[in-house]
PDB file of C-alpha atoms in Angstrom:
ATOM      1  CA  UNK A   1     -93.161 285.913  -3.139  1.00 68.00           C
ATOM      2  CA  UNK A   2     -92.284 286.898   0.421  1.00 64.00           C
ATOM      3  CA  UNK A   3     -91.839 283.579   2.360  1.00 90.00           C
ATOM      4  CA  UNK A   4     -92.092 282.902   6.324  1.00 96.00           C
ATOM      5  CA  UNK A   5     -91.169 279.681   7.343  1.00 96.00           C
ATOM      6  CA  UNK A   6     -91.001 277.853  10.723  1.00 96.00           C
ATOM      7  CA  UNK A   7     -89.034 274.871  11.187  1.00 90.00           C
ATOM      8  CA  UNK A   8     -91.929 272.251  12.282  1.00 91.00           C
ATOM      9  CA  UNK A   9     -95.542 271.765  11.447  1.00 93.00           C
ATOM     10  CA  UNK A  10     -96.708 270.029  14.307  1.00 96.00           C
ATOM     11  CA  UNK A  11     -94.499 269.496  17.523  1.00 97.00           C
ATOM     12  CA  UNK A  12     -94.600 266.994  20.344  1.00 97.00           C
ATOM     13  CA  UNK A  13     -92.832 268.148  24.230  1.00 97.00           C
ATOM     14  CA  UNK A  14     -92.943 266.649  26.924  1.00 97.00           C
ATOM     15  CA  UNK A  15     -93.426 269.123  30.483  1.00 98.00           C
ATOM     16  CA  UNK A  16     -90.218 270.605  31.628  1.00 97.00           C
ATOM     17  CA  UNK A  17     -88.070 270.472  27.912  1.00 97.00           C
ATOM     18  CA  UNK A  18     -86.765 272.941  26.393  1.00 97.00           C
ATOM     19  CA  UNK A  19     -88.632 273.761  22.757  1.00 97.00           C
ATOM     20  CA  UNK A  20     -87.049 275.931  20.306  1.00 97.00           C
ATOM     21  CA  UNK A  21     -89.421 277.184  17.650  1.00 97.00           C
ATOM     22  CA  UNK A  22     -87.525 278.637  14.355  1.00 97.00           C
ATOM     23  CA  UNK A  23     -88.893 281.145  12.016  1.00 97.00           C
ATOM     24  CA  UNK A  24     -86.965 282.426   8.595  1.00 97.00           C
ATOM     25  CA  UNK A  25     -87.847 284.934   6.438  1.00 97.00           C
ATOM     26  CA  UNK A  26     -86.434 285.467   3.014  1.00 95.00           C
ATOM     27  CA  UNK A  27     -87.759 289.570   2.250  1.00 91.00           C
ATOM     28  CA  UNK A  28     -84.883 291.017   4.460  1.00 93.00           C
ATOM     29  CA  UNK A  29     -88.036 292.696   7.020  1.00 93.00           C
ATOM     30  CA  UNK A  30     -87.091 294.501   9.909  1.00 92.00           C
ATOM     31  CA  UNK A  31     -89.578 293.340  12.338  1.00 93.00           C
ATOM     32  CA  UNK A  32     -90.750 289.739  13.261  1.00 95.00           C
ATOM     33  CA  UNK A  33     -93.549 288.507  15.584  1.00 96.00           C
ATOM     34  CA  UNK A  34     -94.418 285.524  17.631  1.00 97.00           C
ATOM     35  CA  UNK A  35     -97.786 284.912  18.493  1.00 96.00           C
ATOM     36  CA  UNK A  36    -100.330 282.200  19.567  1.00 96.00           C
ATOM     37  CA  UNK A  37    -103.577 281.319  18.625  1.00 94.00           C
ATOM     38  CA  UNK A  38    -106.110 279.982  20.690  1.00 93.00           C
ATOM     39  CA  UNK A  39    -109.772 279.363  20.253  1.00 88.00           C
ATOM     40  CA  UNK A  40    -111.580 282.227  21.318  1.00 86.00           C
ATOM     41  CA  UNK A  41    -108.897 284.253  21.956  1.00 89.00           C
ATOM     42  CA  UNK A  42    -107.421 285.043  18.373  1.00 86.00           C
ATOM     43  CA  UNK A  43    -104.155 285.475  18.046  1.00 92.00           C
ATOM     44  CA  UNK A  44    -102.358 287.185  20.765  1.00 94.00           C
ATOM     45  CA  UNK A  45     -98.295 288.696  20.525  1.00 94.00           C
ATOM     46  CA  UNK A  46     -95.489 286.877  22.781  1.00 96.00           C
ATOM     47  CA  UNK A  47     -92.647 288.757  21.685  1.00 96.00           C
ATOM     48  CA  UNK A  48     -91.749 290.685  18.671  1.00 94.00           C
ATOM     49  CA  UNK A  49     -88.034 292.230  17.195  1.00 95.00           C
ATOM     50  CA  UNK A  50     -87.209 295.331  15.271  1.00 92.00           C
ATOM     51  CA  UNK A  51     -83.822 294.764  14.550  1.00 92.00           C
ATOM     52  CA  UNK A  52     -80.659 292.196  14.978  1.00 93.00           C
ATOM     53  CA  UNK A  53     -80.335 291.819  18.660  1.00 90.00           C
ATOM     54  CA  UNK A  54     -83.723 293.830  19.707  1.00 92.00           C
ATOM     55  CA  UNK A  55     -86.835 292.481  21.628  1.00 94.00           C
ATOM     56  CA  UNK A  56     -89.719 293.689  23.179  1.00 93.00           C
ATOM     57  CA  UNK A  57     -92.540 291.928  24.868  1.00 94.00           C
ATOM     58  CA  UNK A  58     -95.839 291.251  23.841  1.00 92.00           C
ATOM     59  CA  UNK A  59     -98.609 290.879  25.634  1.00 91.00           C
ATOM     60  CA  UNK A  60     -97.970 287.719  26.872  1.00 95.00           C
ATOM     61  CA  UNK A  61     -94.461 286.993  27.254  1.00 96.00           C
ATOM     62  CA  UNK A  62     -94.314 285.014  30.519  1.00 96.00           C
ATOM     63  CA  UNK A  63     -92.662 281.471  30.121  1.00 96.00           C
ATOM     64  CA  UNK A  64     -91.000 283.010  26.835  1.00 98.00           C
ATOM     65  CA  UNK A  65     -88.096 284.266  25.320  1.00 97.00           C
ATOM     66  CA  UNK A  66     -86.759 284.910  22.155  1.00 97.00           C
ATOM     67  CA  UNK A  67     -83.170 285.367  19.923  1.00 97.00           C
ATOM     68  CA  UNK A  68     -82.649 287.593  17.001  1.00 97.00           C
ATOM     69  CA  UNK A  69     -79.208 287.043  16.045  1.00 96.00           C
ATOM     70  CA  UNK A  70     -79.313 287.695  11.955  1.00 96.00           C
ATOM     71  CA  UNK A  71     -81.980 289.605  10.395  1.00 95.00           C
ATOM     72  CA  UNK A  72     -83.634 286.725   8.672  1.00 96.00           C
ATOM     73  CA  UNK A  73     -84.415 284.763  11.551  1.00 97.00           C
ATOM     74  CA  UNK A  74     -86.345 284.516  15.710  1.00 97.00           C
ATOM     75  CA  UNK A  75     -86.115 282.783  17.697  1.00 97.00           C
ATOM     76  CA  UNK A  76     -89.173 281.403  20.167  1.00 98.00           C
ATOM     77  CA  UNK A  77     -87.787 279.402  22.820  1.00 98.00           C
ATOM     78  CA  UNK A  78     -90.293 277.930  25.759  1.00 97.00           C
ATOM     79  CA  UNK A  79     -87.623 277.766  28.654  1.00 94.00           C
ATOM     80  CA  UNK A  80     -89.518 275.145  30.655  1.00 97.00           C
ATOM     81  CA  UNK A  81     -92.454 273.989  28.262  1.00 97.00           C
ATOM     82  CA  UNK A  82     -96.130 273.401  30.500  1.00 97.00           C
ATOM     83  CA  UNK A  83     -99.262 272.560  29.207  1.00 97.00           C
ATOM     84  CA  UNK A  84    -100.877 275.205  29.300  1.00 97.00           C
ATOM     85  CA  UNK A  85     -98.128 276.485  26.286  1.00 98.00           C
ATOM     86  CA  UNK A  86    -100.090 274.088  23.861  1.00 98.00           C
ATOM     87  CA  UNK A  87    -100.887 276.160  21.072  1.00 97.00           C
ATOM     88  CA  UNK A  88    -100.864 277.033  17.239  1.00 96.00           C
ATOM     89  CA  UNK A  89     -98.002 279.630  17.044  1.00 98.00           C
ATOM     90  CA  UNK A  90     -97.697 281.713  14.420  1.00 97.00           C
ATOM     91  CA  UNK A  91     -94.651 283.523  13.406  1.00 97.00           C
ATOM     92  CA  UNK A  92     -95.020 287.124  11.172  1.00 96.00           C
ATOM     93  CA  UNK A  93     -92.293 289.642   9.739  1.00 95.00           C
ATOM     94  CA  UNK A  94     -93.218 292.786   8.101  1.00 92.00           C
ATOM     95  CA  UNK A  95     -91.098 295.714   6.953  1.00 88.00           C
ATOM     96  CA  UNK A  96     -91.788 299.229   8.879  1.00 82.00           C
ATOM     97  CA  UNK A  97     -93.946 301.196   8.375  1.00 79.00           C
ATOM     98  CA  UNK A  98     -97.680 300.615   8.112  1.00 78.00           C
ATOM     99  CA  UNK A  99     -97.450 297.232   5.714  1.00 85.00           C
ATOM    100  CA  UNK A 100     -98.925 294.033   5.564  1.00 91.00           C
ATOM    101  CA  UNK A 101     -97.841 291.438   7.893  1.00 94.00           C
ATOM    102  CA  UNK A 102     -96.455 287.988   5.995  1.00 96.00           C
ATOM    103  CA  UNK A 103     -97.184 285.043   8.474  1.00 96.00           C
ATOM    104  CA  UNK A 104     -95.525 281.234   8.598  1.00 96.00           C
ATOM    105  CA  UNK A 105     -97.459 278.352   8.320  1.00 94.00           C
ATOM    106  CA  UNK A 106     -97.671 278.019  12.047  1.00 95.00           C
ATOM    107  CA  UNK A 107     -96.269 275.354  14.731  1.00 96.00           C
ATOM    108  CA  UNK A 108     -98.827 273.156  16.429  1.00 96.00           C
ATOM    109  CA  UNK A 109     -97.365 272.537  19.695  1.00 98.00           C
ATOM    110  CA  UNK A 110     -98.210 270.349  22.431  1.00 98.00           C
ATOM    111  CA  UNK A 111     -97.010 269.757  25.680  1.00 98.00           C
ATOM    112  CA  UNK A 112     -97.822 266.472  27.405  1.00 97.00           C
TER     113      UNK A 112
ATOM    114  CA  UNK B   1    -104.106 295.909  25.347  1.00 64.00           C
ATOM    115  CA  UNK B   2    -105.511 297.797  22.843  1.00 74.00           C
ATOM    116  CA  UNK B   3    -109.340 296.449  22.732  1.00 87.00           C
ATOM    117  CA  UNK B   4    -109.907 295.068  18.881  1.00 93.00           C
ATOM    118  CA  UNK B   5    -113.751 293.753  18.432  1.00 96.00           C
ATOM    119  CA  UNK B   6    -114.696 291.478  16.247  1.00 97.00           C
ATOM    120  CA  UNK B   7    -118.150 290.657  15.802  1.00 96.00           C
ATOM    121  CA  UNK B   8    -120.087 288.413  15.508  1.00 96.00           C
ATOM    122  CA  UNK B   9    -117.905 285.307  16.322  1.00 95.00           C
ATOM    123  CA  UNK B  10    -118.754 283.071  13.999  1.00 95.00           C
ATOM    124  CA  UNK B  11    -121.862 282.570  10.844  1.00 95.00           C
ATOM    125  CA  UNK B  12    -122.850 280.364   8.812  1.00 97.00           C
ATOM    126  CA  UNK B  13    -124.401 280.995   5.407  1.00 97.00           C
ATOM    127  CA  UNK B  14    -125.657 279.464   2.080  1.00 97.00           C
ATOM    128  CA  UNK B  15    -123.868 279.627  -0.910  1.00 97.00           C
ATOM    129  CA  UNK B  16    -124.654 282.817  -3.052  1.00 97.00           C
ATOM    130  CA  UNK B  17    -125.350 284.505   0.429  1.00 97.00           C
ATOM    131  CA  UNK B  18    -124.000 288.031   0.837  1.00 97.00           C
ATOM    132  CA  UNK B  19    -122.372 288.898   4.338  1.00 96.00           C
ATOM    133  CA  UNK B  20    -120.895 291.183   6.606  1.00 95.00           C
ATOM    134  CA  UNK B  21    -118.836 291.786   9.884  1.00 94.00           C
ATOM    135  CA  UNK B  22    -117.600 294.036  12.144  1.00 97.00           C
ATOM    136  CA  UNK B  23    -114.339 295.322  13.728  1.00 97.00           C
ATOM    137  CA  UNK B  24    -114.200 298.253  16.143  1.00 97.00           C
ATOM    138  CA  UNK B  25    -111.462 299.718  17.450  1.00 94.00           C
ATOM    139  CA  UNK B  26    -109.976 302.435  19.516  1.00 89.00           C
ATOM    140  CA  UNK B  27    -110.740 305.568  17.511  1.00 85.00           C
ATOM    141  CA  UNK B  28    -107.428 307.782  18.974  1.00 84.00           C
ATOM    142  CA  UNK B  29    -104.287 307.162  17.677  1.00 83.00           C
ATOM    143  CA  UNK B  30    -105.253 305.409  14.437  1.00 88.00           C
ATOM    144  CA  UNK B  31    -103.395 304.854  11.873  1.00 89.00           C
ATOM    145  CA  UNK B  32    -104.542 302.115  10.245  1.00 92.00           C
ATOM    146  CA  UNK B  33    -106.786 298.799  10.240  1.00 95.00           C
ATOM    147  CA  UNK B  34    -105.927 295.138   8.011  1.00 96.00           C
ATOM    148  CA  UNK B  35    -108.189 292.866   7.463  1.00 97.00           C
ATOM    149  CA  UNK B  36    -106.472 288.931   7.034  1.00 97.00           C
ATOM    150  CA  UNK B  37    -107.729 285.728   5.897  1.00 97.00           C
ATOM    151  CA  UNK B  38    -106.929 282.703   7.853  1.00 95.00           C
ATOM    152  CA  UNK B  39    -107.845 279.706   5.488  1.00 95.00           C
ATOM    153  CA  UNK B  40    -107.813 276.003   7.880  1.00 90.00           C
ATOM    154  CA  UNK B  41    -104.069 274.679   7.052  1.00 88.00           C
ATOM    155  CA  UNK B  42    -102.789 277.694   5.741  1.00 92.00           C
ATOM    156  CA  UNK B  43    -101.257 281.363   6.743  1.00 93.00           C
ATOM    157  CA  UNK B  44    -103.014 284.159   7.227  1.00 94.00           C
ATOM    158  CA  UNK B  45    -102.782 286.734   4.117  1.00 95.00           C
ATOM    159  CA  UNK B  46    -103.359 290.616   4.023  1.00 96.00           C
ATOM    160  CA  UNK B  47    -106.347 291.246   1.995  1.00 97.00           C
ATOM    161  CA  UNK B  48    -106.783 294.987   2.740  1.00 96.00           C
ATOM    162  CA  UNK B  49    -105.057 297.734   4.536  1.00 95.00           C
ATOM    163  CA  UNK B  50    -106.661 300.901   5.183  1.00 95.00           C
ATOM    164  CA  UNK B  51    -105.873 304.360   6.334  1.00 92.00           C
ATOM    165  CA  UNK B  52    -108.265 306.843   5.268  1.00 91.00           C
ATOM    166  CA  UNK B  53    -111.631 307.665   6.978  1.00 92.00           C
ATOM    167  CA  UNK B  54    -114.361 306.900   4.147  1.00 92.00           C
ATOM    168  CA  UNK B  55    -111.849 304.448   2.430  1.00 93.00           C
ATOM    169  CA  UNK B  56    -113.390 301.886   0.709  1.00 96.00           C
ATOM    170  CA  UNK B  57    -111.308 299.207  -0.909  1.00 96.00           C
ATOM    171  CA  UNK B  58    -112.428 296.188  -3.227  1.00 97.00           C
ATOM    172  CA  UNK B  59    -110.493 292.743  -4.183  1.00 95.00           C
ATOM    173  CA  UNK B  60    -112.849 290.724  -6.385  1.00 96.00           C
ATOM    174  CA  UNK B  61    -116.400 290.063  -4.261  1.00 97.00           C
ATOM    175  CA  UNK B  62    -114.778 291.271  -1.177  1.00 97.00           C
ATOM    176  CA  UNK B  63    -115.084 294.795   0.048  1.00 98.00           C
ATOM    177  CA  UNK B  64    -114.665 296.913   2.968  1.00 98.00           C
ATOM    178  CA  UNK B  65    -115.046 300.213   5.164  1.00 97.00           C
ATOM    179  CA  UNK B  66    -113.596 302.113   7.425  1.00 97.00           C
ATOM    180  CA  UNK B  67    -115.078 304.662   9.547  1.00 96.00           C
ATOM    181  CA  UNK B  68    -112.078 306.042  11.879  1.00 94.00           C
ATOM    182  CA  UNK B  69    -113.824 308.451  13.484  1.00 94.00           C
ATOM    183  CA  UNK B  70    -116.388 306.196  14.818  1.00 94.00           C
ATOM    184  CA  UNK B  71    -114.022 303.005  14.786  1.00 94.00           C
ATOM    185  CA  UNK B  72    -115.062 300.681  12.847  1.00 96.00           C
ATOM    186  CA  UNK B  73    -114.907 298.929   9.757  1.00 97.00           C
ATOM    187  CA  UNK B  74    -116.680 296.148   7.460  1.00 98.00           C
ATOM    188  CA  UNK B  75    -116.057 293.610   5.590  1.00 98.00           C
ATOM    189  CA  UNK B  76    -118.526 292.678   3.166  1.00 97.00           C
ATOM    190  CA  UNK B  77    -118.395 289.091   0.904  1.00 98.00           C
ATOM    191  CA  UNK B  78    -120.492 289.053  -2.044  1.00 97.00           C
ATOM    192  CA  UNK B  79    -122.572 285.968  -2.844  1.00 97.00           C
ATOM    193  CA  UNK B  80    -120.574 283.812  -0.802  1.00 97.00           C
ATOM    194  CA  UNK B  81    -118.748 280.499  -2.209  1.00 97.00           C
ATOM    195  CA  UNK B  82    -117.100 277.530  -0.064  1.00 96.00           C
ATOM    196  CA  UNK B  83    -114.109 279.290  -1.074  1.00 96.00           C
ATOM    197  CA  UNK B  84    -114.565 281.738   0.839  1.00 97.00           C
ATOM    198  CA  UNK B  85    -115.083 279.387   4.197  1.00 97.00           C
ATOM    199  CA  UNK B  86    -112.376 281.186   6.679  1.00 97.00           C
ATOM    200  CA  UNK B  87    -111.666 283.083  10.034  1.00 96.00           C
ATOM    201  CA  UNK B  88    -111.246 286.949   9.253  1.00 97.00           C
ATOM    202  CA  UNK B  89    -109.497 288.406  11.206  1.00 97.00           C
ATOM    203  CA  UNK B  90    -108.931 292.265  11.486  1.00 97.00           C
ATOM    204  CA  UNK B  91    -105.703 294.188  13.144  1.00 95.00           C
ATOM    205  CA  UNK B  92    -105.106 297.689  14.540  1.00 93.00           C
ATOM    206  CA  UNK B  93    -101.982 300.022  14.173  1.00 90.00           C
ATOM    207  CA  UNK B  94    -101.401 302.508  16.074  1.00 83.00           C
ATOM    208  CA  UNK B  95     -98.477 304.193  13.603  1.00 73.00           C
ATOM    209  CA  UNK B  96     -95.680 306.079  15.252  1.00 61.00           C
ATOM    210  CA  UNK B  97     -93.713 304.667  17.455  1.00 66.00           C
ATOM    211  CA  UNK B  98     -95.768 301.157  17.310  1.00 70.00           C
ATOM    212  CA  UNK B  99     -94.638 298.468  15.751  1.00 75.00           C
ATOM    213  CA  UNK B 100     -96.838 296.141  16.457  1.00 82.00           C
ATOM    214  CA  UNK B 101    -100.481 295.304  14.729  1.00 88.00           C
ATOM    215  CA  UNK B 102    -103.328 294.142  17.849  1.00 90.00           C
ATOM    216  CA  UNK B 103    -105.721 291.431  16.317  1.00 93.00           C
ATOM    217  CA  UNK B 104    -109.042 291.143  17.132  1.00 94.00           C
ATOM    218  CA  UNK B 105    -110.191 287.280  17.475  1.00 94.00           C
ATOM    219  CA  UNK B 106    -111.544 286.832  14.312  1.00 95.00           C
ATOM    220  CA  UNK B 107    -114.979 286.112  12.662  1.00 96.00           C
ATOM    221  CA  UNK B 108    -114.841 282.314  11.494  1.00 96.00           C
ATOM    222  CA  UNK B 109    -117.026 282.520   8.165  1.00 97.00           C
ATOM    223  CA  UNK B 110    -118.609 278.823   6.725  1.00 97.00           C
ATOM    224  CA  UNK B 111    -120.315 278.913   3.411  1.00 97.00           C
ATOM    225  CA  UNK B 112    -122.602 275.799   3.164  1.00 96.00           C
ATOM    226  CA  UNK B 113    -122.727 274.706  -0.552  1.00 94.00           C
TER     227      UNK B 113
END
């Protein structure tokens, strides 16, 4: 079974800390995504990697960036966290190609 | 932004109830369309992923469409069960060049027993 997992569950920041969200994947994919969910506006792409070293922005990267140093594993890191960065985030790898996507468990983060 | 429609936004229907929704999408540059299930608490997992125009695929009382030329597909649930109480949420690849799949927001589904 393909695994995804990110390092926390649920996640308490305060304003102004820097958050580092993990994400490992175990089926040796080439590309991983970071998104977040938010009600009514589904899940929408921060950043995403398609190879060691290699990023691109999403859609909304601003307040973001990310670190792909081995293959297995990104990076999310919230440079300055705000509130309005409370959010489920979701982290996906998936090997080229068109092929399914394999999504963690998510992060529930909130900044207070 | 790719535009990825989802529709409608949320239903609610009896147990033994058979349903559908909608996703539209861009009709150029397809290449294919997944359809996910986003139980509460858990991840989301592929349930179908579809290239063809006229492709119909089946997993158990679940089914679906694609029209490509016309962009759209369904997603049908036959005689629905609690079980099957989730969002649904449908994604759009674009193919070469693209890695990236654009999600629509989803179609939260709640079977009342």
């Amino acid at each position: 079974d393909v695994k995804v997992t990110q390092s926390s569950r649920y996640l308490v920041k305060r304003t102004g800390e820097k958050v580092f969200l993990e994400c490992v994947q175990d089926m040796d994919h080439e590309n991983m995504f970071w998104y977040r969910q938010d009600p009514g506006l589904g899940l929408r792409l921060i950043y995403f990697s398609y190879d060691v070293k290699m990023k691109e922005k999403g859609d909304i990267p601003e307040g973001y960036s990310v670190s792909r140093e081995k293959k297995e594993r990104f990076s999310l890191i919230l440079e300055s966290a705000s509130t309005n960065q409370t959010s489920m985030y979701l982290c996906a790898s998936r090997e080229s190609g068109n092929t399914e996507a394999f999504f963690g468990q998510g992060t529930r983060l909130t900044v207070v | 932004i790719l535009n990825v429609e989802q529709s409608p936004q949320s239903l609610h229907v009896q147990e033994g109830d058979s349903t559908n929704f909608t996703c539209s999408f861009p009709s150029s540059n397809f290449y294919a369309l997944h359809w996910y299930r986003w139980e509460t608490a858990k991840s989301p997992e592929a349930l179908f992923v579809m290239t063809l125009n006229g492709d119909e695929k089946k997993k158990g009382r679940i089914s679906a469409t694609l029209n490509t030329k016309e962009g759209y597909s369904y997603l049908y649930i036959k005689g629905s069960q609690p079980e099957d109480s989730a969002t649904y949420l449908c994604a759009f690849y674009s193919g070469a060049g693209s890695y990236q799949l654009t999600f629509g927001k989803g179609t939260k589904l709640s079977v009342i027993p």
